[in-house]
């Protein structure tokens, strides 16, 4: 059986109930918003662990350049190393082909015993579009969703009703500390020679600098600071 993640590969094997949080995404690069969301979800719902699953080939981002998977995976590993409740899984990258949430959840469900409850953590906007995801109805059977919102950006009752009317989804809505940070903004800052210090972990910043990621392609200027 393939290893899901080194820290929590045997979660639930002792027969005791456990909850596993799943954070999917491109993580290009991973930043403190991702980490804060995972930590607040872990605390709010008593998650025993949170596994970060970097996408291999994100189907919704085929129209843009994405940093090679191996580098995104390594940045995630560096970012979560200091938190004993976090780990990183390479399963989407190793699986190859286009990345679909339903395939990842099926692989996780097949790996972990039934006493491990799967909680898929994602943005509330993404949950609203879940009906467009591949085999969206199957997702409802595989995991309970944690829909993350920022203060002042709660999903409207109308949108919640729309989601509930298009599938048997079990959803918890979690408001997390407002962090107006995005991976695209970090990439733009690096390309423009601006600082991203304190917006991601120092080890990730160092990795970006050492590997020359996100610099302008034309002349190599810019760089993480």
mmCIF file of N, CA, C and O in Angstrom, residues 57-92:
data_model
loop_
_atom_site.group_PDB
_atom_site.id
_atom_site.type_symbol
_atom_site.label_atom_id
_atom_site.label_comp_id
_atom_site.label_asym_id
_atom_site.label_seq_id
_atom_site.Cartn_x
_atom_site.Cartn_y
_atom_site.Cartn_z
ATOM 1 N N UNK A 57 -1.273 18.265 -11.523
ATOM 2 C CA UNK A 57 -1.627 19.110 -12.667
ATOM 3 C C UNK A 57 -3.018 19.671 -12.394
ATOM 4 O O UNK A 57 -4.032 19.003 -12.646
ATOM 5 N N UNK A 58 -3.126 20.888 -11.847
ATOM 6 C CA UNK A 58 -4.443 21.455 -11.516
ATOM 7 C C UNK A 58 -5.256 21.724 -12.784
ATOM 8 O O UNK A 58 -4.823 22.471 -13.653
ATOM 9 N N UNK A 59 -6.428 21.101 -12.876
ATOM 10 C CA UNK A 59 -7.218 21.206 -14.107
ATOM 11 C C UNK A 59 -7.730 22.616 -14.356
ATOM 12 O O UNK A 59 -7.972 23.000 -15.502
ATOM 13 N N UNK A 60 -7.908 23.402 -13.298
ATOM 14 C CA UNK A 60 -8.429 24.759 -13.469
ATOM 15 C C UNK A 60 -7.328 25.783 -13.734
ATOM 16 O O UNK A 60 -7.601 26.974 -13.846
ATOM 17 N N UNK A 61 -6.074 25.326 -13.833
ATOM 18 C CA UNK A 61 -4.973 26.264 -14.043
ATOM 19 C C UNK A 61 -4.114 25.870 -15.245
ATOM 20 O O UNK A 61 -2.939 26.210 -15.318
ATOM 21 N N UNK A 62 -4.707 25.168 -16.188
ATOM 22 C CA UNK A 62 -3.953 24.738 -17.355
ATOM 23 C C UNK A 62 -3.610 25.895 -18.286
ATOM 24 O O UNK A 62 -2.759 25.758 -19.163
ATOM 25 N N UNK A 63 -4.284 27.026 -18.083
ATOM 26 C CA UNK A 63 -4.049 28.179 -18.947
ATOM 27 C C UNK A 63 -2.946 29.086 -18.423
ATOM 28 O O UNK A 63 -2.720 30.171 -18.955
ATOM 29 N N UNK A 64 -2.252 28.666 -17.379
ATOM 30 C CA UNK A 64 -1.204 29.510 -16.807
ATOM 31 C C UNK A 64 -0.013 28.650 -16.381
ATOM 32 O O UNK A 64 -0.125 27.444 -16.231
ATOM 33 N N UNK A 65 1.123 29.322 -16.211
ATOM 34 C CA UNK A 65 2.332 28.615 -15.796
ATOM 35 C C UNK A 65 2.251 28.262 -14.319
ATOM 36 O O UNK A 65 1.818 29.072 -13.502
ATOM 37 N N UNK A 66 2.632 27.040 -13.984
ATOM 38 C CA UNK A 66 2.651 26.574 -12.601
ATOM 39 C C UNK A 66 4.045 26.042 -12.293
ATOM 40 O O UNK A 66 4.643 25.337 -13.107
ATOM 41 N N UNK A 67 4.559 26.395 -11.128
ATOM 42 C CA UNK A 67 5.880 25.937 -10.709
ATOM 43 C C UNK A 67 5.920 24.408 -10.677
ATOM 44 O O UNK A 67 4.929 23.778 -10.280
ATOM 45 N N UNK A 68 7.016 23.791 -11.090
ATOM 46 C CA UNK A 68 7.108 22.331 -11.078
ATOM 47 C C UNK A 68 6.675 21.726 -9.747
ATOM 48 O O UNK A 68 6.960 22.268 -8.674
ATOM 49 N N UNK A 69 5.990 20.598 -9.822
ATOM 50 C CA UNK A 69 5.396 19.966 -8.642
ATOM 51 C C UNK A 69 6.425 19.659 -7.559
ATOM 52 O O UNK A 69 6.150 19.826 -6.366
ATOM 53 N N UNK A 70 7.605 19.209 -7.956
ATOM 54 C CA UNK A 70 8.624 18.839 -6.966
ATOM 55 C C UNK A 70 9.015 20.028 -6.102
ATOM 56 O O UNK A 70 9.251 19.878 -4.891
ATOM 57 N N UNK A 71 9.058 21.214 -6.683
ATOM 58 C CA UNK A 71 9.433 22.402 -5.918
ATOM 59 C C UNK A 71 8.296 22.852 -5.009
ATOM 60 O O UNK A 71 8.523 23.254 -3.861
ATOM 61 N N UNK A 72 7.075 22.775 -5.483
ATOM 62 C CA UNK A 72 5.930 23.120 -4.638
ATOM 63 C C UNK A 72 5.798 22.138 -3.468
ATOM 64 O O UNK A 72 5.476 22.527 -2.342
ATOM 65 N N UNK A 73 6.055 20.873 -3.738
ATOM 66 C CA UNK A 73 6.017 19.853 -2.696
ATOM 67 C C UNK A 73 7.060 20.125 -1.621
ATOM 68 O O UNK A 73 6.769 20.056 -0.420
ATOM 69 N N UNK A 74 8.270 20.471 -2.041
ATOM 70 C CA UNK A 74 9.347 20.729 -1.078
ATOM 71 C C UNK A 74 9.044 21.967 -0.241
ATOM 72 O O UNK A 74 9.304 21.977 0.971
ATOM 73 N N UNK A 75 8.479 23.007 -0.845
ATOM 74 C CA UNK A 75 8.126 24.201 -0.079
ATOM 75 C C UNK A 75 7.082 23.866 0.985
ATOM 76 O O UNK A 75 7.146 24.373 2.110
ATOM 77 N N UNK A 76 6.127 23.010 0.634
ATOM 78 C CA UNK A 76 5.119 22.592 1.613
ATOM 79 C C UNK A 76 5.767 21.832 2.763
ATOM 80 O O UNK A 76 5.440 22.063 3.936
ATOM 81 N N UNK A 77 6.669 20.939 2.438
ATOM 82 C CA UNK A 77 7.339 20.157 3.484
ATOM 83 C C UNK A 77 8.125 21.060 4.426
ATOM 84 O O UNK A 77 8.096 20.872 5.650
ATOM 85 N N UNK A 78 8.795 22.026 3.878
ATOM 86 C CA UNK A 78 9.546 22.969 4.706
ATOM 87 C C UNK A 78 8.610 23.774 5.603
ATOM 88 O O UNK A 78 8.891 23.998 6.780
ATOM 89 N N UNK A 79 7.483 24.198 5.048
ATOM 90 C CA UNK A 79 6.552 25.065 5.771
ATOM 91 C C UNK A 79 5.902 24.377 6.962
ATOM 92 O O UNK A 79 5.665 25.007 7.993
ATOM 93 N N UNK A 80 5.594 23.090 6.840
ATOM 94 C CA UNK A 80 4.836 22.401 7.895
ATOM 95 C C UNK A 80 5.721 21.638 8.873
ATOM 96 O O UNK A 80 5.214 21.111 9.867
ATOM 97 N N UNK A 81 7.006 21.591 8.615
ATOM 98 C CA UNK A 81 7.898 20.734 9.409
ATOM 99 C C UNK A 81 7.846 21.015 10.900
ATOM 100 O O UNK A 81 7.967 20.101 11.720
ATOM 101 N N UNK A 82 7.631 22.272 11.279
ATOM 102 C CA UNK A 82 7.685 22.636 12.698
ATOM 103 C C UNK A 82 6.379 22.372 13.438
ATOM 104 O O UNK A 82 6.328 22.510 14.658
ATOM 105 N N UNK A 83 5.322 21.988 12.735
ATOM 106 C CA UNK A 83 4.028 21.716 13.380
ATOM 107 C C UNK A 83 3.794 20.210 13.417
ATOM 108 O O UNK A 83 3.570 19.595 12.376
ATOM 109 N N UNK A 84 3.807 19.593 14.603
ATOM 110 C CA UNK A 84 3.664 18.136 14.688
ATOM 111 C C UNK A 84 2.292 17.612 14.258
ATOM 112 O O UNK A 84 2.129 16.410 14.064
ATOM 113 N N UNK A 85 1.312 18.507 14.090
ATOM 114 C CA UNK A 85 -0.026 18.087 13.661
ATOM 115 C C UNK A 85 -0.196 18.171 12.149
ATOM 116 O O UNK A 85 -1.245 17.809 11.622
ATOM 117 N N UNK A 86 0.826 18.654 11.435
ATOM 118 C CA UNK A 86 0.757 18.818 9.989
ATOM 119 C C UNK A 86 1.676 17.825 9.291
ATOM 120 O O UNK A 86 2.705 17.418 9.827
ATOM 121 N N UNK A 87 1.289 17.445 8.072
ATOM 122 C CA UNK A 87 2.173 16.670 7.217
ATOM 123 C C UNK A 87 1.827 16.972 5.767
ATOM 124 O O UNK A 87 0.843 17.649 5.477
ATOM 125 N N UNK A 88 2.635 16.471 4.862
ATOM 126 C CA UNK A 88 2.447 16.705 3.430
ATOM 127 C C UNK A 88 2.385 15.372 2.716
ATOM 128 O O UNK A 88 3.135 14.448 3.038
ATOM 129 N N UNK A 89 1.480 15.272 1.754
ATOM 130 C CA UNK A 89 1.357 14.037 0.983
ATOM 131 C C UNK A 89 1.622 14.300 -0.496
ATOM 132 O O UNK A 89 1.082 15.243 -1.076
ATOM 133 N N UNK A 90 2.428 13.448 -1.136
ATOM 134 C CA UNK A 90 2.727 13.608 -2.559
ATOM 135 C C UNK A 90 1.786 12.813 -3.464
ATOM 136 O O UNK A 90 2.063 12.653 -4.653
ATOM 137 N N UNK A 91 0.672 12.320 -2.946
ATOM 138 C CA UNK A 91 -0.137 11.352 -3.705
ATOM 139 C C UNK A 91 -0.671 11.901 -5.023
ATOM 140 O O UNK A 91 -0.747 11.178 -6.009
ATOM 141 N N UNK A 92 -1.059 13.183 -5.058
ATOM 142 C CA UNK A 92 -1.585 13.722 -6.316
ATOM 143 C C UNK A 92 -0.485 13.865 -7.351
ATOM 144 O O UNK A 92 -0.708 13.625 -8.548
#
